[in-house]
PDB file of C-alpha atoms in Angstrom:
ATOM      1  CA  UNK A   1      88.608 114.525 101.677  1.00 36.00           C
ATOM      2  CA  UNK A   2      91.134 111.746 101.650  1.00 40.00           C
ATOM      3  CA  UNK A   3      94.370 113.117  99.994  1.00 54.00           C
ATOM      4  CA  UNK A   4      96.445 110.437  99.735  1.00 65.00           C
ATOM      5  CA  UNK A   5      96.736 108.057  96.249  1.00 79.00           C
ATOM      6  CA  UNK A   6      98.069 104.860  96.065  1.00 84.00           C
ATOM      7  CA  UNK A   7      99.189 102.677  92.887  1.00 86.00           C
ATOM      8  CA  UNK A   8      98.854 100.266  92.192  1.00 91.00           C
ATOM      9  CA  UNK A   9      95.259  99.078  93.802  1.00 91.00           C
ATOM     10  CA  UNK A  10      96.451  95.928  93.845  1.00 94.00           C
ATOM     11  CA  UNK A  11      99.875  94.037  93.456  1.00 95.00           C
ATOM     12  CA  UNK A  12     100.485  90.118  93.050  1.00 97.00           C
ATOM     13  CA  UNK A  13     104.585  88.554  92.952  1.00 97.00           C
ATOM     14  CA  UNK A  14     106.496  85.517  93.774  1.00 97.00           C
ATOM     15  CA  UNK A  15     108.138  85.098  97.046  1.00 97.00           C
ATOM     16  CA  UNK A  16     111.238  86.266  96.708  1.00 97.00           C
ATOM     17  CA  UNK A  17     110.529  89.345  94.499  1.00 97.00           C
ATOM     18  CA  UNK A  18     110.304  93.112  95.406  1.00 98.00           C
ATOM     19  CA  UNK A  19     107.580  94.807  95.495  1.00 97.00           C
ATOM     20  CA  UNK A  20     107.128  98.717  94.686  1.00 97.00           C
ATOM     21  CA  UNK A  21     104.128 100.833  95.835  1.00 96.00           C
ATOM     22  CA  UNK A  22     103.104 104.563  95.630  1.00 96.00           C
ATOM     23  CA  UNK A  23     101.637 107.476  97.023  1.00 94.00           C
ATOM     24  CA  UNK A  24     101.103 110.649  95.850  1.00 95.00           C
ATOM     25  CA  UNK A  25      99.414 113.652  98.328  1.00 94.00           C
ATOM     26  CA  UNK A  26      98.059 117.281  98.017  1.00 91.00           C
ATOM     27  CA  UNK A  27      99.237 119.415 101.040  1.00 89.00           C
ATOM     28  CA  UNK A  28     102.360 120.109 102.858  1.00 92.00           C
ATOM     29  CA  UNK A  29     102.973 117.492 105.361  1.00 92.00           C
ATOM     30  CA  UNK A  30     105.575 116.685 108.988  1.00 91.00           C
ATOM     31  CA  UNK A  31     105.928 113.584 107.870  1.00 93.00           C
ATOM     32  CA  UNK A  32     104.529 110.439 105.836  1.00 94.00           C
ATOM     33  CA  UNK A  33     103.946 107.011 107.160  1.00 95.00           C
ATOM     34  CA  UNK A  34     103.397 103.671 106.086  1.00 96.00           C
ATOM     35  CA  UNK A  35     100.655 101.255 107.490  1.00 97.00           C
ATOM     36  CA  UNK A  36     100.303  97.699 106.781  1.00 97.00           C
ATOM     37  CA  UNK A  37      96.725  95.988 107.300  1.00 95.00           C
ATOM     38  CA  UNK A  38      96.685  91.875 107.262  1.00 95.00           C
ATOM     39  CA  UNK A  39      92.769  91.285 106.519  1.00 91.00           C
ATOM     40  CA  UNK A  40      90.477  91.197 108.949  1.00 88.00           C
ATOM     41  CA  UNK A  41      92.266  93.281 111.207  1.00 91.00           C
ATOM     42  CA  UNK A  42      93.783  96.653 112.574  1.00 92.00           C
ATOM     43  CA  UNK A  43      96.475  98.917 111.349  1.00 95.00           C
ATOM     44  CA  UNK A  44      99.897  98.353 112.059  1.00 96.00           C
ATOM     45  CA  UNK A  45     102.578 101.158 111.904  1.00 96.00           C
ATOM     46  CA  UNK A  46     105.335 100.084 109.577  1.00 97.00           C
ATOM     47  CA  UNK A  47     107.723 103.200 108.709  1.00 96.00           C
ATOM     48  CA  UNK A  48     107.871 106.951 109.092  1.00 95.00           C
ATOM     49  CA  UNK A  49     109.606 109.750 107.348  1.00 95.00           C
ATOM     50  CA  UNK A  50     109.954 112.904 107.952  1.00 93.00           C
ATOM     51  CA  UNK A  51     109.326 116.171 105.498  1.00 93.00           C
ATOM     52  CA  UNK A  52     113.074 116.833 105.745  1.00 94.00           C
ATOM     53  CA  UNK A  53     113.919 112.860 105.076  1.00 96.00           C
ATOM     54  CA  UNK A  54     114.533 111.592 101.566  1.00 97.00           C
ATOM     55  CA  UNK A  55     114.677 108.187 102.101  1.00 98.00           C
ATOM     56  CA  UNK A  56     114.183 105.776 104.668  1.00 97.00           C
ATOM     57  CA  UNK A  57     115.206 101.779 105.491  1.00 96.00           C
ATOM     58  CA  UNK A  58     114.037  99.549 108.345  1.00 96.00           C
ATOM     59  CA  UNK A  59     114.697  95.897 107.512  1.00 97.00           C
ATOM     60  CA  UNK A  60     113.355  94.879 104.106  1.00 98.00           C
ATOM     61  CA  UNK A  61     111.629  98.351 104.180  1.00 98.00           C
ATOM     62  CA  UNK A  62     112.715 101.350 101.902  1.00 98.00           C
ATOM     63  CA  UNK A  63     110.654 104.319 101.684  1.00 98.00           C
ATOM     64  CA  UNK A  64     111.284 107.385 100.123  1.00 98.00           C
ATOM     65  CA  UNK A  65     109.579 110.669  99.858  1.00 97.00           C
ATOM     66  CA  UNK A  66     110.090 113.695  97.164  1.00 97.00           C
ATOM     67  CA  UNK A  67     108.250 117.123  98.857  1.00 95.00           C
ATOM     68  CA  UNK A  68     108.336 118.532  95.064  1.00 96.00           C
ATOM     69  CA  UNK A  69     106.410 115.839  93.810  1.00 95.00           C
ATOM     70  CA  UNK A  70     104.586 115.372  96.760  1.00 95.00           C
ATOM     71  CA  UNK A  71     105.068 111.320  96.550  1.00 96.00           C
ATOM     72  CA  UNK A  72     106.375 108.554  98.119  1.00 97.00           C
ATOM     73  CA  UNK A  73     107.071 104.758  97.874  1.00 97.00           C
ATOM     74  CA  UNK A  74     107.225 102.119  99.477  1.00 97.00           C
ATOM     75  CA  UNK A  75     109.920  99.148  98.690  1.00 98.00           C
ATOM     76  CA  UNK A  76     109.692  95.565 100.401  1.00 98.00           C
ATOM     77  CA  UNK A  77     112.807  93.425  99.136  1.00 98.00           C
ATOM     78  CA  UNK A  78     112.931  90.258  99.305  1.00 98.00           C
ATOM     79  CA  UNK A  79     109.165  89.352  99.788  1.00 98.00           C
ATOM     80  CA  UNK A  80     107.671  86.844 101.804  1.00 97.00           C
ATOM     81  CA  UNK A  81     104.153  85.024 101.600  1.00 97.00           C
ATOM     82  CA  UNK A  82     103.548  86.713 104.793  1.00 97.00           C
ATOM     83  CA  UNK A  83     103.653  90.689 103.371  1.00 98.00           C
ATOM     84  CA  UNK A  84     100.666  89.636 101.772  1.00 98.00           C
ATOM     85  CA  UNK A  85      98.574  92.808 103.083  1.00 97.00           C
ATOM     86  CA  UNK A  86      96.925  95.629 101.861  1.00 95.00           C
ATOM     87  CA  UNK A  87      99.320  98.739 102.734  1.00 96.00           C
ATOM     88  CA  UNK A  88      98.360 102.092 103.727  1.00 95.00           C
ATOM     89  CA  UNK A  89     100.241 105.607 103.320  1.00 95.00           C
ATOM     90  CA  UNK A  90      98.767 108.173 105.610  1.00 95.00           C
ATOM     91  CA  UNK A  91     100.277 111.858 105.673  1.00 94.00           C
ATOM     92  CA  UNK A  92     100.503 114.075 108.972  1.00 90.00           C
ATOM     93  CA  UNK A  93      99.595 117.492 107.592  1.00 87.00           C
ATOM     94  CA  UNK A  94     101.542 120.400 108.421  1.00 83.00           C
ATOM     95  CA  UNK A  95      98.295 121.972 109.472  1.00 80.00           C
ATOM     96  CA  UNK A  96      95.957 119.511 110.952  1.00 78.00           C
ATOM     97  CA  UNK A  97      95.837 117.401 113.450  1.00 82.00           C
ATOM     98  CA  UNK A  98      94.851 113.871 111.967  1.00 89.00           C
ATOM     99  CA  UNK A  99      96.416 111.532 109.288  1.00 92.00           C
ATOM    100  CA  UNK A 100      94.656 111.335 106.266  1.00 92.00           C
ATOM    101  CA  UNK A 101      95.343 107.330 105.108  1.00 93.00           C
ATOM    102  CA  UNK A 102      94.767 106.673 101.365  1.00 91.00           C
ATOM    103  CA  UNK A 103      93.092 103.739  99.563  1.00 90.00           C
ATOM    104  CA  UNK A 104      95.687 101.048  99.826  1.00 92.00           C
ATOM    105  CA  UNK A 105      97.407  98.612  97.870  1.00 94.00           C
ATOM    106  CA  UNK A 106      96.814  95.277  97.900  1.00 95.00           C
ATOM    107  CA  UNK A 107      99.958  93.115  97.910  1.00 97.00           C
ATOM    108  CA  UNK A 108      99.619  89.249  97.201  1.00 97.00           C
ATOM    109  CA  UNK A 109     102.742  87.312  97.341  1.00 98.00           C
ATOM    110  CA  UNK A 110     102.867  83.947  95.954  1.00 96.00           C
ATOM    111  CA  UNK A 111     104.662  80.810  97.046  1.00 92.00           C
TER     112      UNK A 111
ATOM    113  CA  UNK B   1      99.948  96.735 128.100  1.00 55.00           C
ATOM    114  CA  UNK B   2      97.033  95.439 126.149  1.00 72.00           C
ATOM    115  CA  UNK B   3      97.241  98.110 123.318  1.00 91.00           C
ATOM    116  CA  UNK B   4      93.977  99.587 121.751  1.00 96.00           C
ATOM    117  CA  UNK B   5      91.135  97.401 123.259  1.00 96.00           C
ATOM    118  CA  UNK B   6      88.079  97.804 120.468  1.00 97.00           C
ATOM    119  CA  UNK B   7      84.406  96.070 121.508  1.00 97.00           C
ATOM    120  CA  UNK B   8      82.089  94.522 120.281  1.00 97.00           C
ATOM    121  CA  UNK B   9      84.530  92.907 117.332  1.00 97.00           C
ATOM    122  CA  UNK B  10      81.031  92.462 115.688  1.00 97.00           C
ATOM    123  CA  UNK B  11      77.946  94.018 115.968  1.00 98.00           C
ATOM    124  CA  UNK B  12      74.538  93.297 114.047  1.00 98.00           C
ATOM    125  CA  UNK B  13      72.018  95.574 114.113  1.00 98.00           C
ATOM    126  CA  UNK B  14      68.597  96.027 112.039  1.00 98.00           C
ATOM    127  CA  UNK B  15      67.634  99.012 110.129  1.00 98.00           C
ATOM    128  CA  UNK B  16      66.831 101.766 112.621  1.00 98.00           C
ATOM    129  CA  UNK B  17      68.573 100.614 115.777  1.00 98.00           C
ATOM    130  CA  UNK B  18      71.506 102.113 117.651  1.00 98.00           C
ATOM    131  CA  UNK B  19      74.715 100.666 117.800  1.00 98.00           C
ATOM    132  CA  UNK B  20      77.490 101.802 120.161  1.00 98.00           C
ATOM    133  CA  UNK B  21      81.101 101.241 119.839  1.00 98.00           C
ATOM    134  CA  UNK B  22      83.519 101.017 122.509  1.00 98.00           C
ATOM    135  CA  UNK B  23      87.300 102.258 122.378  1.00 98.00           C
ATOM    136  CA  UNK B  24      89.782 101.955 125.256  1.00 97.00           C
ATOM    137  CA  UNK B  25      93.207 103.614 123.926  1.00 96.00           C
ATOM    138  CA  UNK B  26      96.521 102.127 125.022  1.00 93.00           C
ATOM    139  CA  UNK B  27      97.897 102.959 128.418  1.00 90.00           C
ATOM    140  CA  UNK B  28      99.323 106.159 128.486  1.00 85.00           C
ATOM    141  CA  UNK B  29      97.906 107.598 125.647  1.00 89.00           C
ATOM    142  CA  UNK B  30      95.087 110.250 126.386  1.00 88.00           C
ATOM    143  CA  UNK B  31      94.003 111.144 121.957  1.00 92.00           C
ATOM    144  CA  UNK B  32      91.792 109.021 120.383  1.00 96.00           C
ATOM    145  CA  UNK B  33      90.613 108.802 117.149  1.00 96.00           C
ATOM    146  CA  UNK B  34      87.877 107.024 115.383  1.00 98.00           C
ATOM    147  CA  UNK B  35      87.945 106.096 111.409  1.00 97.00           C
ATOM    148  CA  UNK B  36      85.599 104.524 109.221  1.00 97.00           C
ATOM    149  CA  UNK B  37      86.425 101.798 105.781  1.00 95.00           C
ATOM    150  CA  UNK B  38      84.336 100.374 103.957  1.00 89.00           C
ATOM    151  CA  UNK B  39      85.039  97.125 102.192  1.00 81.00           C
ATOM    152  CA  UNK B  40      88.113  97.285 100.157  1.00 75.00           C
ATOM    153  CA  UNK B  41      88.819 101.276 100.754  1.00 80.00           C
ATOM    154  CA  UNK B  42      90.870 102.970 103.053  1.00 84.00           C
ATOM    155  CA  UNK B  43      90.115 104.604 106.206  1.00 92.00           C
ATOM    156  CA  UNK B  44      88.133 108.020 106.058  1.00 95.00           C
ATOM    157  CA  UNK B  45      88.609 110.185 109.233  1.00 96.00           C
ATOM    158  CA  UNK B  46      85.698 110.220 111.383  1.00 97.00           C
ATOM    159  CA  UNK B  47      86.504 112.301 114.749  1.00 97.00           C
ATOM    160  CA  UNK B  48      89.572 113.130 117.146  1.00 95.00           C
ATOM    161  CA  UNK B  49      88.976 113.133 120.890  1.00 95.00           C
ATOM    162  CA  UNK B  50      90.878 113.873 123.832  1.00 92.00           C
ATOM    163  CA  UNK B  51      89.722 113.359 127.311  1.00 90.00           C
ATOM    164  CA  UNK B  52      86.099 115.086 127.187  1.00 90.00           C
ATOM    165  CA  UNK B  53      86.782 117.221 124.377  1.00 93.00           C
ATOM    166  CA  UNK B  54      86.300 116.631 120.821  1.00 95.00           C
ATOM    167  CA  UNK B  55      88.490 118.378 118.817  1.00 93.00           C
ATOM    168  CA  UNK B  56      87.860 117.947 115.036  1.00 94.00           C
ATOM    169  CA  UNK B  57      84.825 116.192 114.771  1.00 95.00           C
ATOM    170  CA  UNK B  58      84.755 117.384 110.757  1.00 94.00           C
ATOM    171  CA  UNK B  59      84.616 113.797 109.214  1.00 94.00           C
ATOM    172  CA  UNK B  60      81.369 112.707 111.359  1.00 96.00           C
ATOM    173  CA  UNK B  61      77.978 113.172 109.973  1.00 95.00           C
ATOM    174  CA  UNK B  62      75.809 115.529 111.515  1.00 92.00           C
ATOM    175  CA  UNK B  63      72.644 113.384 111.856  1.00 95.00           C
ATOM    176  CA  UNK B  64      72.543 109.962 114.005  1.00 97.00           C
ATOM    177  CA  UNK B  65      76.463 110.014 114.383  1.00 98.00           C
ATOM    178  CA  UNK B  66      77.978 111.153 118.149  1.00 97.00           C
ATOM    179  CA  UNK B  67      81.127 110.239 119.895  1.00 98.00           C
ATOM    180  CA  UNK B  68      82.331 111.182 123.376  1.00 97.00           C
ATOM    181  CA  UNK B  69      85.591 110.399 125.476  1.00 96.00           C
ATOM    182  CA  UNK B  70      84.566 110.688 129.389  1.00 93.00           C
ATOM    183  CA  UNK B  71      86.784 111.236 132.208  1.00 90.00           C
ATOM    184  CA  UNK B  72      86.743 107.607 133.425  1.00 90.00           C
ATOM    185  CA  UNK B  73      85.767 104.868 130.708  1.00 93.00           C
ATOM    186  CA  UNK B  74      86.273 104.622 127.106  1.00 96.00           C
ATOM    187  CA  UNK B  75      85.516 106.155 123.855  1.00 97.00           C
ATOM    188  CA  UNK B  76      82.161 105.587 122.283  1.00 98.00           C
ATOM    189  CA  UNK B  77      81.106 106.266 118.916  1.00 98.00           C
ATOM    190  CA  UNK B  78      77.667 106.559 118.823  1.00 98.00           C
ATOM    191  CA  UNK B  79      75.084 105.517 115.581  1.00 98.00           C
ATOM    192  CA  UNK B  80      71.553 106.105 116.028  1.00 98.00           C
ATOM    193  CA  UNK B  81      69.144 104.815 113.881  1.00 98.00           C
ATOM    194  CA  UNK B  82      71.817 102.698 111.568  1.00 98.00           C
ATOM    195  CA  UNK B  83      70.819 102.347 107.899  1.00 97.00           C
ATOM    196  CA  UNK B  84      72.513  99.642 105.571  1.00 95.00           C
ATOM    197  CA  UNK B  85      74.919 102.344 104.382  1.00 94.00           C
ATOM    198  CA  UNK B  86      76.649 102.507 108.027  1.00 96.00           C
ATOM    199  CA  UNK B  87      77.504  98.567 107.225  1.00 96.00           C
ATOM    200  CA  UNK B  88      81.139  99.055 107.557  1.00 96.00           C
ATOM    201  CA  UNK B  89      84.497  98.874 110.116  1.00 97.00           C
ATOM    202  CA  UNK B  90      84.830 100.874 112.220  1.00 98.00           C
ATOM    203  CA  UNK B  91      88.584 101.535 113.869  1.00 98.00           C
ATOM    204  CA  UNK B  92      89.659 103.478 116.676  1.00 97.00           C
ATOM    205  CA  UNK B  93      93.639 104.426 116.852  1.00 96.00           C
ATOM    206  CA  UNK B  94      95.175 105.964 119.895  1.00 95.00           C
ATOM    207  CA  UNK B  95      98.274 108.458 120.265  1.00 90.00           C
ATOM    208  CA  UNK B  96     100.363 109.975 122.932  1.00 84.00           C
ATOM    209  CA  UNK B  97     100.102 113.163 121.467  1.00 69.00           C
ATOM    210  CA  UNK B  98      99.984 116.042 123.396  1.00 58.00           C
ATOM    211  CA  UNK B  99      98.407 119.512 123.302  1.00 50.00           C
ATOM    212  CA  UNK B 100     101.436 121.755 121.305  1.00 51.00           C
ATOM    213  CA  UNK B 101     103.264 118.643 120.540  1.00 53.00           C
ATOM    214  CA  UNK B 102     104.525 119.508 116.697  1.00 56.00           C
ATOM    215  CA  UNK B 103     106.330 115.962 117.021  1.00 65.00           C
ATOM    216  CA  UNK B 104     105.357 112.706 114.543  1.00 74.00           C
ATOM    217  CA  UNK B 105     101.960 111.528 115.351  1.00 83.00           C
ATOM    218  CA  UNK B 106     101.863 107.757 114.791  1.00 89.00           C
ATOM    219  CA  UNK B 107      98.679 105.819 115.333  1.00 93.00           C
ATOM    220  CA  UNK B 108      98.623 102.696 117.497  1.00 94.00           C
ATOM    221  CA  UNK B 109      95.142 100.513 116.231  1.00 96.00           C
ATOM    222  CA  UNK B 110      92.790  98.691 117.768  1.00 97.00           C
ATOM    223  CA  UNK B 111      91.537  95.528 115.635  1.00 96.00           C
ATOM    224  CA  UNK B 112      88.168  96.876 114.723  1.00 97.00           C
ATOM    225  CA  UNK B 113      84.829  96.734 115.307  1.00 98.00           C
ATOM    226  CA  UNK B 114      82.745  95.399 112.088  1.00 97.00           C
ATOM    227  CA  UNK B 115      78.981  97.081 112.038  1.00 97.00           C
ATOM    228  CA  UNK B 116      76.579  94.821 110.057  1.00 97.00           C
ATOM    229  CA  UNK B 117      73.368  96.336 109.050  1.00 97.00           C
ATOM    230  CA  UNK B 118      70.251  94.225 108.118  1.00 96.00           C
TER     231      UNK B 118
END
């Protein structure tokens, strides 16, 4: 079964704002990434952090990840009407040998 | 390098028909793995491949559902007899992962193929 949880479902702001999403998982994981899907298309690797990582930047990105909680977010700053997406956290178990994605959230930013 | 090449992008098929799914993985990368989302959900793990192996086939259905990765050609993901339910996308994702690697695993995506049932 799909592990990972994402809030909120779905997320509308002004340009310019920041947007905050979540993810919470069940198992012990490597590492946690972040996906970002535009619609109609593929998957698009954003962000990875590791199990021994607590937080994360890559541009406008900030991602952060609490093993005791088992949760993460995700942090765009500064948002454009072009992160309008849904995005996608997927954990890479520490036994297994597939991600497991979880529902997304849906990000609308308005000009 | 052309990245995750994913055909047909559409695919309409009537109730009871087979559809097949092709999947060539980016250069260099010999894992592939297939994962299914329906409107509006995420992506539910479907099977993981290697070069004609399957290795964790657990998220496929046992009936009318196969998948194979030959020696020359690309992945297929099979459907036989398709019912409405299998209406859906259906993505394969490709890594460079190899046997014993315990490194990251990150998924390079192909843009889909979207199965329409009638």
């Amino acid at each position: 079964s799909q592990q990972g949880e994402e809030d909120p479902q779905a997320l509308s702001i002004q340009e310019g704002e920041n947007a905050t999403m979540n993810c919470s998982y069940k198992t012990s994981i490597n590492n946690l990434q972040w996906y970002r899907q535009n619609s109609g298309r593929g998957l698009v690797h954003l962000i990875l952090i590791r199990s021994n990582e607590r937080e994360k930047h890559s541009g406008r990105l900030r991602v952060t990840l609490d093993t005791s909680k088992k949760s993460s977010s995700l942090l765009i700053t500064a948002s454009r009407a072009a992160d309008t997406a849904s995005y996608f956290c997927a954990t890479d178990p520490e036994y297994g040998n597939k991600l497991v994605f979880g529902a997304g959230t849906i990000l609308r930013v308005k000009s | 390098n052309a990245g995750v090449m994913q055909n047909p992008r559409h695919l309409v098929r009537r109730r009871g028909q087979e559809a097949r799914l092709r999947c060539s993985p980016m250069k260099g990368h010999s894992h592939v793995y297939w994962y299914r989302q329906l409107p509006e959900e995420g992506l539910k793990f479907m099977v993981y491949l290697q070069k004609e192996n399957i290795i964790d086939e657990s998220g496929m259905p046992k009936e009318r559902f196969s998948a194979e990765f030959p020696k020359e050609g690309p992945s297929i993901l099979r459907i036989q007899q398709v019912v409405r339910g299998d209406s859906a996308a259906y993505f394969c994702a490709s890594s460079p992962r190899k046997t014993g690697y315990t490194g990251a695993n990150v998924l390079t995506f192909g843009a889909g193929s979207r199965l329409t049932v009638l």
